[in-house]
PDB file of C-alpha atoms in Angstrom:
ATOM      1  CA  UNK A  23     104.072 104.794 109.161  1.00 93.00           C
ATOM      2  CA  UNK A  24     105.148 102.397 106.381  1.00 98.00           C
ATOM      3  CA  UNK A  25     108.141 100.144 107.040  1.00 98.00           C
ATOM      4  CA  UNK A  26     110.965  99.725 104.528  1.00 98.00           C
ATOM      5  CA  UNK A  27     113.584  96.972 104.734  1.00 98.00           C
ATOM      6  CA  UNK A  28     116.848  97.768 102.924  1.00 98.00           C
ATOM      7  CA  UNK A  29     119.626  95.297 102.179  1.00 97.00           C
ATOM      8  CA  UNK A  30     122.877  97.083 101.409  1.00 95.00           C
ATOM      9  CA  UNK A  31     121.955 100.017 103.642  1.00 96.00           C
ATOM     10  CA  UNK A  32     125.645 100.687 104.381  1.00 94.00           C
ATOM     11  CA  UNK A  33     126.394 101.208 100.674  1.00 94.00           C
ATOM     12  CA  UNK A  34     126.090 104.314  98.533  1.00 96.00           C
ATOM     13  CA  UNK A  35     122.525 103.684  97.339  1.00 97.00           C
ATOM     14  CA  UNK A  36     121.352 102.322 100.672  1.00 97.00           C
ATOM     15  CA  UNK A  37     122.466 105.414 102.553  1.00 97.00           C
ATOM     16  CA  UNK A  38     120.759 107.796 100.117  1.00 98.00           C
ATOM     17  CA  UNK A  39     117.612 105.664 100.076  1.00 98.00           C
ATOM     18  CA  UNK A  40     117.486 105.589 103.882  1.00 98.00           C
ATOM     19  CA  UNK A  41     117.716 109.409 103.970  1.00 98.00           C
ATOM     20  CA  UNK A  42     115.023 109.693 101.304  1.00 98.00           C
ATOM     21  CA  UNK A  43     112.588 107.347 103.076  1.00 98.00           C
ATOM     22  CA  UNK A  44     113.166 108.884 106.515  1.00 98.00           C
ATOM     23  CA  UNK A  45     112.256 112.266 105.030  1.00 98.00           C
ATOM     24  CA  UNK A  46     108.974 110.711 103.856  1.00 98.00           C
ATOM     25  CA  UNK A  47     108.162 109.423 107.334  1.00 98.00           C
ATOM     26  CA  UNK A  48     109.099 105.771 106.893  1.00 98.00           C
ATOM     27  CA  UNK A  49     110.327 103.410 109.541  1.00 98.00           C
ATOM     28  CA  UNK A  50     113.626 102.296 107.978  1.00 98.00           C
ATOM     29  CA  UNK A  51     115.227  98.966 108.854  1.00 98.00           C
ATOM     30  CA  UNK A  52     118.596  98.005 107.396  1.00 97.00           C
ATOM     31  CA  UNK A  53     119.927  94.490 106.951  1.00 96.00           C
ATOM     32  CA  UNK A  54     123.564  94.218 107.993  1.00 93.00           C
ATOM     33  CA  UNK A  55     125.910  91.249 108.036  1.00 86.00           C
ATOM     34  CA  UNK A  56     127.365  90.114 111.331  1.00 77.00           C
ATOM     35  CA  UNK A  57     130.910  91.440 111.481  1.00 67.00           C
ATOM     36  CA  UNK A  58     133.673  92.116 113.997  1.00 54.00           C
ATOM     37  CA  UNK A  59     133.855  95.636 112.581  1.00 63.00           C
ATOM     38  CA  UNK A  60     131.054  98.072 111.800  1.00 65.00           C
ATOM     39  CA  UNK A  61     131.644  99.749 108.411  1.00 71.00           C
ATOM     40  CA  UNK A  62     128.797 102.213 108.830  1.00 83.00           C
ATOM     41  CA  UNK A  63     130.585 105.331 107.544  1.00 86.00           C
ATOM     42  CA  UNK A  64     127.896 106.196 104.989  1.00 90.00           C
ATOM     43  CA  UNK A  65     125.050 105.928 107.509  1.00 91.00           C
ATOM     44  CA  UNK A  66     126.864 107.261 110.605  1.00 89.00           C
ATOM     45  CA  UNK A  67     124.607 110.331 110.551  1.00 92.00           C
ATOM     46  CA  UNK A  68     121.518 108.103 110.390  1.00 93.00           C
ATOM     47  CA  UNK A  69     122.312 105.348 112.900  1.00 89.00           C
ATOM     48  CA  UNK A  70     120.100 106.817 115.610  1.00 92.00           C
ATOM     49  CA  UNK A  71     117.175 107.110 113.173  1.00 96.00           C
ATOM     50  CA  UNK A  72     117.230 103.664 111.534  1.00 97.00           C
ATOM     51  CA  UNK A  73     116.942 100.154 112.928  1.00 97.00           C
ATOM     52  CA  UNK A  74     119.459  97.460 112.002  1.00 96.00           C
ATOM     53  CA  UNK A  75     118.811  93.711 111.856  1.00 96.00           C
ATOM     54  CA  UNK A  76     121.405  91.020 111.315  1.00 95.00           C
ATOM     55  CA  UNK A  77     120.965  88.771 108.270  1.00 96.00           C
ATOM     56  CA  UNK A  78     122.969  87.615 105.273  1.00 95.00           C
ATOM     57  CA  UNK A  79     122.126  87.071 101.603  1.00 95.00           C
ATOM     58  CA  UNK A  80     124.026  83.785 101.821  1.00 95.00           C
ATOM     59  CA  UNK A  81     121.790  82.474 104.621  1.00 96.00           C
ATOM     60  CA  UNK A  82     118.127  81.752 103.837  1.00 97.00           C
ATOM     61  CA  UNK A  83     116.955  81.298 107.419  1.00 98.00           C
ATOM     62  CA  UNK A  84     118.329  84.644 108.556  1.00 97.00           C
ATOM     63  CA  UNK A  85     116.427  86.441 105.773  1.00 98.00           C
ATOM     64  CA  UNK A  86     113.133  84.740 106.648  1.00 98.00           C
ATOM     65  CA  UNK A  87     113.654  85.566 110.327  1.00 98.00           C
ATOM     66  CA  UNK A  88     114.423  89.207 109.514  1.00 98.00           C
ATOM     67  CA  UNK A  89     111.284  89.623 107.418  1.00 98.00           C
ATOM     68  CA  UNK A  90     109.102  87.932 110.037  1.00 98.00           C
ATOM     69  CA  UNK A  91     110.516  90.265 112.671  1.00 98.00           C
ATOM     70  CA  UNK A  92     110.318  93.487 110.643  1.00 98.00           C
ATOM     71  CA  UNK A  93     107.067  92.891 108.692  1.00 98.00           C
ATOM     72  CA  UNK A  94     108.072  95.308 105.915  1.00 98.00           C
ATOM     73  CA  UNK A  95     105.711  97.051 103.519  1.00 98.00           C
ATOM     74  CA  UNK A  96     108.547  97.663 101.053  1.00 98.00           C
ATOM     75  CA  UNK A  97     111.753  95.687 100.485  1.00 98.00           C
ATOM     76  CA  UNK A  98     114.722  97.176  98.643  1.00 98.00           C
ATOM     77  CA  UNK A  99     117.363  94.608  97.686  1.00 98.00           C
ATOM     78  CA  UNK A 100     120.468  96.727  97.104  1.00 97.00           C
ATOM     79  CA  UNK A 101     123.043  94.321  98.546  1.00 92.00           C
ATOM     80  CA  UNK A 102     125.403  92.659  96.073  1.00 84.00           C
ATOM     81  CA  UNK A 103     129.020  92.140  95.167  1.00 79.00           C
ATOM     82  CA  UNK A 104     128.776  95.280  93.101  1.00 71.00           C
ATOM     83  CA  UNK A 105     132.238  95.921  91.664  1.00 69.00           C
ATOM     84  CA  UNK A 106     132.578  94.624  88.094  1.00 78.00           C
ATOM     85  CA  UNK A 107     136.373  94.145  88.264  1.00 77.00           C
ATOM     86  CA  UNK A 108     136.110  91.997  91.397  1.00 81.00           C
ATOM     87  CA  UNK A 109     133.602  89.731  89.663  1.00 85.00           C
ATOM     88  CA  UNK A 110     136.427  88.464  87.450  1.00 87.00           C
ATOM     89  CA  UNK A 111     138.549  87.407  90.441  1.00 88.00           C
ATOM     90  CA  UNK A 112     135.614  86.256  92.614  1.00 93.00           C
ATOM     91  CA  UNK A 113     133.033  84.986  90.117  1.00 92.00           C
ATOM     92  CA  UNK A 114     131.503  82.312  92.368  1.00 93.00           C
ATOM     93  CA  UNK A 115     131.043  84.668  95.313  1.00 92.00           C
ATOM     94  CA  UNK A 116     129.572  87.261  92.939  1.00 93.00           C
ATOM     95  CA  UNK A 117     127.067  84.655  91.750  1.00 94.00           C
ATOM     96  CA  UNK A 118     126.133  83.707  95.315  1.00 93.00           C
ATOM     97  CA  UNK A 119     125.419  87.286  96.396  1.00 94.00           C
ATOM     98  CA  UNK A 120     124.326  89.007  93.213  1.00 95.00           C
ATOM     99  CA  UNK A 121     122.335  86.153  91.617  1.00 96.00           C
ATOM    100  CA  UNK A 122     121.290  83.461  94.104  1.00 97.00           C
ATOM    101  CA  UNK A 123     120.994  86.053  96.866  1.00 97.00           C
ATOM    102  CA  UNK A 124     118.048  87.577  94.992  1.00 98.00           C
ATOM    103  CA  UNK A 125     116.286  84.213  94.983  1.00 98.00           C
ATOM    104  CA  UNK A 126     116.824  83.891  98.722  1.00 98.00           C
ATOM    105  CA  UNK A 127     115.325  87.355  99.241  1.00 98.00           C
ATOM    106  CA  UNK A 128     112.290  86.533  97.094  1.00 98.00           C
ATOM    107  CA  UNK A 129     111.808  83.189  98.853  1.00 98.00           C
ATOM    108  CA  UNK A 130     111.943  84.941 102.227  1.00 98.00           C
ATOM    109  CA  UNK A 131     109.421  87.505 101.022  1.00 98.00           C
ATOM    110  CA  UNK A 132     107.112  84.794  99.653  1.00 98.00           C
ATOM    111  CA  UNK A 133     107.137  83.004 103.004  1.00 97.00           C
ATOM    112  CA  UNK A 134     107.202  85.883 105.486  1.00 98.00           C
ATOM    113  CA  UNK A 135     105.983  89.060 103.743  1.00 98.00           C
ATOM    114  CA  UNK A 136     104.035  88.143 100.580  1.00 98.00           C
ATOM    115  CA  UNK A 137     102.033  91.399 100.601  1.00 98.00           C
ATOM    116  CA  UNK A 138     105.154  93.561 100.635  1.00 98.00           C
ATOM    117  CA  UNK A 139     106.509  95.309  97.539  1.00 98.00           C
ATOM    118  CA  UNK A 140     109.974  94.255  96.374  1.00 98.00           C
ATOM    119  CA  UNK A 141     112.592  96.272  94.507  1.00 98.00           C
ATOM    120  CA  UNK A 142     115.551  94.534  92.850  1.00 98.00           C
ATOM    121  CA  UNK A 143     118.627  96.535  91.882  1.00 98.00           C
ATOM    122  CA  UNK A 144     119.260  95.515  88.285  1.00 97.00           C
ATOM    123  CA  UNK A 145     122.103  97.047  86.278  1.00 96.00           C
ATOM    124  CA  UNK A 146     122.965  98.498  82.890  1.00 95.00           C
ATOM    125  CA  UNK A 147     125.869  96.018  82.871  1.00 94.00           C
ATOM    126  CA  UNK A 148     123.247  93.441  81.844  1.00 97.00           C
ATOM    127  CA  UNK A 149     123.217  95.064  78.397  1.00 97.00           C
ATOM    128  CA  UNK A 150     126.998  94.607  78.079  1.00 94.00           C
ATOM    129  CA  UNK A 151     127.847  94.310  74.400  1.00 93.00           C
ATOM    130  CA  UNK A 152     124.856  96.396  73.483  1.00 93.00           C
ATOM    131  CA  UNK A 153     122.524  95.242  70.726  1.00 93.00           C
ATOM    132  CA  UNK A 154     120.841  98.630  70.295  1.00 95.00           C
ATOM    133  CA  UNK A 155     121.491 102.213  71.371  1.00 95.00           C
ATOM    134  CA  UNK A 156     120.106 103.733  73.502  1.00 97.00           C
ATOM    135  CA  UNK A 157     119.147 100.856  75.788  1.00 97.00           C
ATOM    136  CA  UNK A 158     115.545 100.575  76.926  1.00 98.00           C
ATOM    137  CA  UNK A 159     113.394  98.023  78.754  1.00 98.00           C
ATOM    138  CA  UNK A 160     113.005  95.878  75.611  1.00 98.00           C
ATOM    139  CA  UNK A 161     116.726  95.803  74.708  1.00 98.00           C
ATOM    140  CA  UNK A 162     118.128  92.239  74.845  1.00 98.00           C
ATOM    141  CA  UNK A 163     120.756  91.496  77.482  1.00 98.00           C
ATOM    142  CA  UNK A 164     124.323  90.542  76.521  1.00 97.00           C
ATOM    143  CA  UNK A 165     126.382  90.693  79.744  1.00 96.00           C
ATOM    144  CA  UNK A 166     130.176  90.865  79.476  1.00 93.00           C
ATOM    145  CA  UNK A 167     131.291  90.089  83.034  1.00 91.00           C
ATOM    146  CA  UNK A 168     130.417  87.635  85.815  1.00 91.00           C
ATOM    147  CA  UNK A 169     128.768  90.605  87.547  1.00 94.00           C
ATOM    148  CA  UNK A 170     126.603  91.331  84.503  1.00 93.00           C
ATOM    149  CA  UNK A 171     125.642  87.658  84.173  1.00 95.00           C
ATOM    150  CA  UNK A 172     124.703  87.501  87.865  1.00 95.00           C
ATOM    151  CA  UNK A 173     122.584  90.633  87.526  1.00 96.00           C
ATOM    152  CA  UNK A 174     120.728  89.105  84.566  1.00 98.00           C
ATOM    153  CA  UNK A 175     119.870  86.105  86.743  1.00 98.00           C
ATOM    154  CA  UNK A 176     118.680  88.412  89.541  1.00 98.00           C
ATOM    155  CA  UNK A 177     116.568  90.365  87.079  1.00 98.00           C
ATOM    156  CA  UNK A 178     114.857  87.362  85.534  1.00 98.00           C
ATOM    157  CA  UNK A 179     114.249  85.562  88.827  1.00 98.00           C
ATOM    158  CA  UNK A 180     112.451  88.718  89.991  1.00 98.00           C
ATOM    159  CA  UNK A 181     110.282  88.646  86.864  1.00 98.00           C
ATOM    160  CA  UNK A 182     109.685  84.934  87.412  1.00 98.00           C
ATOM    161  CA  UNK A 183     108.527  85.326  91.026  1.00 98.00           C
ATOM    162  CA  UNK A 184     106.278  88.232  90.025  1.00 98.00           C
ATOM    163  CA  UNK A 185     104.589  86.158  87.354  1.00 98.00           C
ATOM    164  CA  UNK A 186     104.595  82.817  89.193  1.00 98.00           C
ATOM    165  CA  UNK A 187     103.510  83.871  92.681  1.00 98.00           C
ATOM    166  CA  UNK A 188     101.668  87.148  92.043  1.00 96.00           C
ATOM    167  CA  UNK A 189     104.201  89.125  94.063  1.00 98.00           C
ATOM    168  CA  UNK A 190     104.674  92.858  93.639  1.00 98.00           C
ATOM    169  CA  UNK A 191     108.301  92.607  92.526  1.00 98.00           C
ATOM    170  CA  UNK A 192     110.076  95.011  90.177  1.00 98.00           C
ATOM    171  CA  UNK A 193     113.578  95.662  88.866  1.00 98.00           C
ATOM    172  CA  UNK A 194     115.153  99.031  88.285  1.00 98.00           C
ATOM    173  CA  UNK A 195     117.702  98.788  85.478  1.00 98.00           C
ATOM    174  CA  UNK A 196     119.917 101.565  86.784  1.00 97.00           C
ATOM    175  CA  UNK A 197     122.710 102.993  84.705  1.00 97.00           C
ATOM    176  CA  UNK A 198     125.886 104.173  86.434  1.00 95.00           C
ATOM    177  CA  UNK A 199     125.077 106.441  89.351  1.00 97.00           C
ATOM    178  CA  UNK A 200     127.735 108.176  91.388  1.00 98.00           C
ATOM    179  CA  UNK A 201     128.186 110.476  94.375  1.00 98.00           C
ATOM    180  CA  UNK A 202     130.736 111.523  96.980  1.00 97.00           C
ATOM    181  CA  UNK A 203     129.766 108.260  98.762  1.00 96.00           C
ATOM    182  CA  UNK A 204     130.846 106.081  95.831  1.00 95.00           C
ATOM    183  CA  UNK A 205     133.521 103.521  96.680  1.00 91.00           C
ATOM    184  CA  UNK A 206     137.087 104.523  95.858  1.00 92.00           C
ATOM    185  CA  UNK A 207     137.493 101.500  93.579  1.00 89.00           C
ATOM    186  CA  UNK A 208     134.974 102.842  91.040  1.00 91.00           C
ATOM    187  CA  UNK A 209     136.471 104.859  88.207  1.00 95.00           C
ATOM    188  CA  UNK A 210     134.519 108.058  88.877  1.00 97.00           C
ATOM    189  CA  UNK A 211     135.574 108.222  92.498  1.00 97.00           C
ATOM    190  CA  UNK A 212     139.078 107.000  91.678  1.00 97.00           C
ATOM    191  CA  UNK A 213     139.440 109.989  89.371  1.00 98.00           C
ATOM    192  CA  UNK A 214     137.877 112.622  91.662  1.00 98.00           C
ATOM    193  CA  UNK A 215     139.886 111.418  94.648  1.00 98.00           C
ATOM    194  CA  UNK A 216     143.082 111.512  92.570  1.00 98.00           C
ATOM    195  CA  UNK A 217     142.266 115.035  91.377  1.00 98.00           C
ATOM    196  CA  UNK A 218     141.923 116.160  94.992  1.00 98.00           C
ATOM    197  CA  UNK A 219     145.194 114.524  96.051  1.00 97.00           C
ATOM    198  CA  UNK A 220     147.076 115.907  93.021  1.00 98.00           C
ATOM    199  CA  UNK A 221     145.661 119.411  93.567  1.00 97.00           C
ATOM    200  CA  UNK A 222     146.771 119.326  97.208  1.00 96.00           C
ATOM    201  CA  UNK A 223     150.240 118.018  96.303  1.00 96.00           C
ATOM    202  CA  UNK A 224     149.714 114.549  97.786  1.00 95.00           C
ATOM    203  CA  UNK A 225     150.075 112.723  94.448  1.00 96.00           C
ATOM    204  CA  UNK A 226     151.175 113.388  90.884  1.00 96.00           C
ATOM    205  CA  UNK A 227     149.317 110.865  88.717  1.00 96.00           C
ATOM    206  CA  UNK A 228     146.421 108.436  88.441  1.00 97.00           C
ATOM    207  CA  UNK A 229     146.589 105.177  86.481  1.00 96.00           C
ATOM    208  CA  UNK A 230     143.567 104.124  84.435  1.00 96.00           C
ATOM    209  CA  UNK A 231     142.585 101.525  81.845  1.00 93.00           C
ATOM    210  CA  UNK A 232     140.240 102.125  78.907  1.00 92.00           C
ATOM    211  CA  UNK A 233     139.684 105.876  78.445  1.00 95.00           C
ATOM    212  CA  UNK A 234     137.292 105.309  75.533  1.00 94.00           C
ATOM    213  CA  UNK A 235     134.644 103.403  77.509  1.00 92.00           C
ATOM    214  CA  UNK A 236     131.448 105.469  77.575  1.00 93.00           C
ATOM    215  CA  UNK A 237     128.853 105.489  80.321  1.00 95.00           C
ATOM    216  CA  UNK A 238     125.605 107.160  81.260  1.00 97.00           C
ATOM    217  CA  UNK A 239     126.530 108.711  84.625  1.00 97.00           C
ATOM    218  CA  UNK A 240     123.902 110.129  86.982  1.00 98.00           C
ATOM    219  CA  UNK A 241     123.604 111.112  90.640  1.00 98.00           C
ATOM    220  CA  UNK A 242     122.752 108.373  93.145  1.00 98.00           C
ATOM    221  CA  UNK A 243     120.580 110.749  95.164  1.00 98.00           C
ATOM    222  CA  UNK A 244     118.284 111.163  92.143  1.00 98.00           C
ATOM    223  CA  UNK A 245     118.120 107.436  91.442  1.00 98.00           C
ATOM    224  CA  UNK A 246     116.811 106.351  94.863  1.00 98.00           C
ATOM    225  CA  UNK A 247     113.762 108.545  94.135  1.00 98.00           C
ATOM    226  CA  UNK A 248     113.146 106.364  91.059  1.00 98.00           C
ATOM    227  CA  UNK A 249     113.377 103.191  93.179  1.00 98.00           C
ATOM    228  CA  UNK A 250     110.703 104.501  95.522  1.00 98.00           C
ATOM    229  CA  UNK A 251     108.435 105.616  92.677  1.00 98.00           C
ATOM    230  CA  UNK A 252     108.524 102.098  91.190  1.00 98.00           C
ATOM    231  CA  UNK A 253     107.048 100.684  94.395  1.00 98.00           C
ATOM    232  CA  UNK A 254     104.239 103.277  94.491  1.00 98.00           C
ATOM    233  CA  UNK A 255     102.880 102.370  91.046  1.00 98.00           C
ATOM    234  CA  UNK A 256      99.580 100.505  90.823  1.00 97.00           C
ATOM    235  CA  UNK A 257     101.030  97.752  88.644  1.00 98.00           C
ATOM    236  CA  UNK A 258     104.546  96.308  89.044  1.00 98.00           C
ATOM    237  CA  UNK A 259     106.839  96.925  86.069  1.00 98.00           C
ATOM    238  CA  UNK A 260     110.556  97.191  85.318  1.00 98.00           C
ATOM    239  CA  UNK A 261     112.159 100.494  84.328  1.00 98.00           C
ATOM    240  CA  UNK A 262     115.401 101.764  82.811  1.00 98.00           C
ATOM    241  CA  UNK A 263     116.810 104.637  84.879  1.00 98.00           C
ATOM    242  CA  UNK A 264     119.493 106.914  83.445  1.00 98.00           C
ATOM    243  CA  UNK A 265     120.173 110.389  82.085  1.00 98.00           C
ATOM    244  CA  UNK A 266     120.118 109.635  78.359  1.00 98.00           C
ATOM    245  CA  UNK A 267     123.589 111.180  77.981  1.00 97.00           C
ATOM    246  CA  UNK A 268     126.865 109.313  77.476  1.00 96.00           C
ATOM    247  CA  UNK A 269     130.378 110.406  78.418  1.00 97.00           C
ATOM    248  CA  UNK A 270     133.758 108.715  78.076  1.00 97.00           C
ATOM    249  CA  UNK A 271     136.270 108.118  80.857  1.00 97.00           C
ATOM    250  CA  UNK A 272     138.379 110.691  78.996  1.00 97.00           C
ATOM    251  CA  UNK A 273     135.515 113.207  79.347  1.00 98.00           C
ATOM    252  CA  UNK A 274     135.337 112.360  83.050  1.00 98.00           C
ATOM    253  CA  UNK A 275     139.048 113.076  83.473  1.00 98.00           C
ATOM    254  CA  UNK A 276     138.815 116.348  81.546  1.00 98.00           C
ATOM    255  CA  UNK A 277     135.854 117.578  83.622  1.00 98.00           C
ATOM    256  CA  UNK A 278     137.368 116.583  86.960  1.00 98.00           C
ATOM    257  CA  UNK A 279     140.837 118.036  86.394  1.00 98.00           C
ATOM    258  CA  UNK A 280     139.578 121.233  84.746  1.00 98.00           C
ATOM    259  CA  UNK A 281     137.348 121.867  87.782  1.00 98.00           C
ATOM    260  CA  UNK A 282     140.529 122.555  89.793  1.00 98.00           C
ATOM    261  CA  UNK A 283     142.430 124.197  86.957  1.00 98.00           C
ATOM    262  CA  UNK A 284     144.611 121.242  85.950  1.00 98.00           C
ATOM    263  CA  UNK A 285     145.300 119.556  82.596  1.00 98.00           C
ATOM    264  CA  UNK A 286     144.287 115.921  82.838  1.00 98.00           C
ATOM    265  CA  UNK A 287     146.782 114.834  80.168  1.00 97.00           C
ATOM    266  CA  UNK A 288     149.659 115.759  82.466  1.00 97.00           C
ATOM    267  CA  UNK A 289     148.482 113.443  85.234  1.00 97.00           C
ATOM    268  CA  UNK A 290     146.574 110.472  83.730  1.00 97.00           C
ATOM    269  CA  UNK A 291     148.693 107.431  82.863  1.00 96.00           C
ATOM    270  CA  UNK A 292     147.446 104.370  80.992  1.00 94.00           C
ATOM    271  CA  UNK A 293     147.995 101.051  82.752  1.00 92.00           C
ATOM    272  CA  UNK A 294     147.089  97.746  81.019  1.00 90.00           C
ATOM    273  CA  UNK A 295     146.395  96.063  84.368  1.00 88.00           C
ATOM    274  CA  UNK A 296     143.172  98.064  84.597  1.00 87.00           C
ATOM    275  CA  UNK A 297     141.834  96.713  81.293  1.00 82.00           C
ATOM    276  CA  UNK A 298     139.036  94.137  81.618  1.00 75.00           C
ATOM    277  CA  UNK A 299     139.050  90.705  79.937  1.00 77.00           C
ATOM    278  CA  UNK A 300     135.880  91.765  78.081  1.00 73.00           C
ATOM    279  CA  UNK A 301     135.063  95.459  77.908  1.00 73.00           C
ATOM    280  CA  UNK A 302     131.684  97.163  77.781  1.00 77.00           C
ATOM    281  CA  UNK A 303     132.317 100.042  75.402  1.00 84.00           C
ATOM    282  CA  UNK A 304     129.074 102.022  75.403  1.00 90.00           C
ATOM    283  CA  UNK A 305     126.091 102.317  77.717  1.00 93.00           C
ATOM    284  CA  UNK A 306     123.405 104.994  77.406  1.00 96.00           C
ATOM    285  CA  UNK A 307     119.854 104.866  78.713  1.00 98.00           C
ATOM    286  CA  UNK A 308     116.496 105.664  77.215  1.00 98.00           C
ATOM    287  CA  UNK A 309     114.610 106.596  80.421  1.00 98.00           C
ATOM    288  CA  UNK A 310     111.484 107.652  78.523  1.00 98.00           C
ATOM    289  CA  UNK A 311     109.198 105.101  80.148  1.00 98.00           C
ATOM    290  CA  UNK A 312     110.204 106.177  83.662  1.00 98.00           C
ATOM    291  CA  UNK A 313     109.515 109.793  82.772  1.00 98.00           C
ATOM    292  CA  UNK A 314     106.134 109.015  81.193  1.00 98.00           C
ATOM    293  CA  UNK A 315     104.837 106.524  83.775  1.00 98.00           C
ATOM    294  CA  UNK A 316     106.616 107.493  87.008  1.00 98.00           C
ATOM    295  CA  UNK A 317     107.183 111.199  86.436  1.00 98.00           C
ATOM    296  CA  UNK A 318     110.879 110.690  87.186  1.00 98.00           C
ATOM    297  CA  UNK A 319     113.678 112.761  85.692  1.00 97.00           C
ATOM    298  CA  UNK A 320     117.336 113.214  86.730  1.00 97.00           C
ATOM    299  CA  UNK A 321     118.118 116.601  88.232  1.00 97.00           C
ATOM    300  CA  UNK A 322     121.919 116.539  88.579  1.00 98.00           C
ATOM    301  CA  UNK A 323     123.819 116.512  85.278  1.00 96.00           C
ATOM    302  CA  UNK A 324     127.262 115.126  84.529  1.00 98.00           C
ATOM    303  CA  UNK A 325     129.506 118.161  85.027  1.00 97.00           C
ATOM    304  CA  UNK A 326     127.635 119.205  88.156  1.00 98.00           C
ATOM    305  CA  UNK A 327     128.034 115.674  89.523  1.00 98.00           C
ATOM    306  CA  UNK A 328     131.781 115.573  88.807  1.00 98.00           C
ATOM    307  CA  UNK A 329     132.270 118.984  90.435  1.00 98.00           C
ATOM    308  CA  UNK A 330     130.305 117.837  93.503  1.00 98.00           C
ATOM    309  CA  UNK A 331     132.519 114.756  93.863  1.00 98.00           C
ATOM    310  CA  UNK A 332     135.795 116.634  93.374  1.00 98.00           C
ATOM    311  CA  UNK A 333     134.775 119.266  95.927  1.00 98.00           C
ATOM    312  CA  UNK A 334     133.821 116.584  98.469  1.00 98.00           C
ATOM    313  CA  UNK A 335     137.151 114.784  98.016  1.00 98.00           C
ATOM    314  CA  UNK A 336     139.074 118.060  98.320  1.00 97.00           C
ATOM    315  CA  UNK A 337     137.280 118.817 101.582  1.00 97.00           C
ATOM    316  CA  UNK A 338     137.908 115.304 102.921  1.00 95.00           C
ATOM    317  CA  UNK A 339     141.646 115.459 102.199  1.00 96.00           C
ATOM    318  CA  UNK A 340     141.945 118.980 103.598  1.00 95.00           C
ATOM    319  CA  UNK A 341     140.433 117.688 106.853  1.00 91.00           C
ATOM    320  CA  UNK A 342     143.020 114.930 106.829  1.00 83.00           C
ATOM    321  CA  UNK A 343     140.520 112.105 106.348  1.00 67.00           C
ATOM    322  CA  UNK A 344     142.168 110.708 103.228  1.00 60.00           C
TER     323      UNK A 344
END
């Protein structure tokens, strides 16, 4: 039974990855931060099937201790300050978690589990003000937020440790991936939750920023499969993971509201406070290398994904769990 260590197991990707690996017969160990509360909502149905160890990306010793205790075969570093908007108000903390935290993880691996295989969660936000479309593994980075800059650091330090210390360490450059477990602060979930509340008469509008921003949106449950495939390859390499399709926030609104028979233009209000200091206008992946070398392809398409999220939010609000 192989052992996988997951940082960020309580997040969207971590919960789907834990499910995926358990189904494959893995021993799954999640890294959680010591806290007076236990925000384990996304893994509540898995708590009796996974192990949890206490460690923190800000604390080197705790990471070394965790790896020595767990002895993982695979390490998935999904923990980060992952909300782009917050990176503008907390840029130093974002750098500590999302950039330097990767170095701490790699250092801990080098000392305590050098034969393990390491996955780093890179991001399409690294491409930022894109220099070519679609974006592929060779596209230069031009990040447009403290989050994007931190992710670039995390990406390159992973490459550096792979080349310097002969570690099996890879980065998945994942484009936006969503699900009913997405945080409410992200625009996809903000929209689908608002659609549910408006449909049920609990709200009348949703306020958004740039409706013209375009993203490559896929399903998080598909993308954790790609993470796993990267660590099964004979040779470590970095891959772009996305659908190859791009949709605007306006398209997102239209799909979500029409799913429940509403006109989005009657309920969406523009609010300048949701505009970013520097906007990323267009992201779209070229996942050709992942398809050719890993055999990975997305299964859930955009409209199906939006419908899934709206339906889940409708059900949650109907149960009174809003």
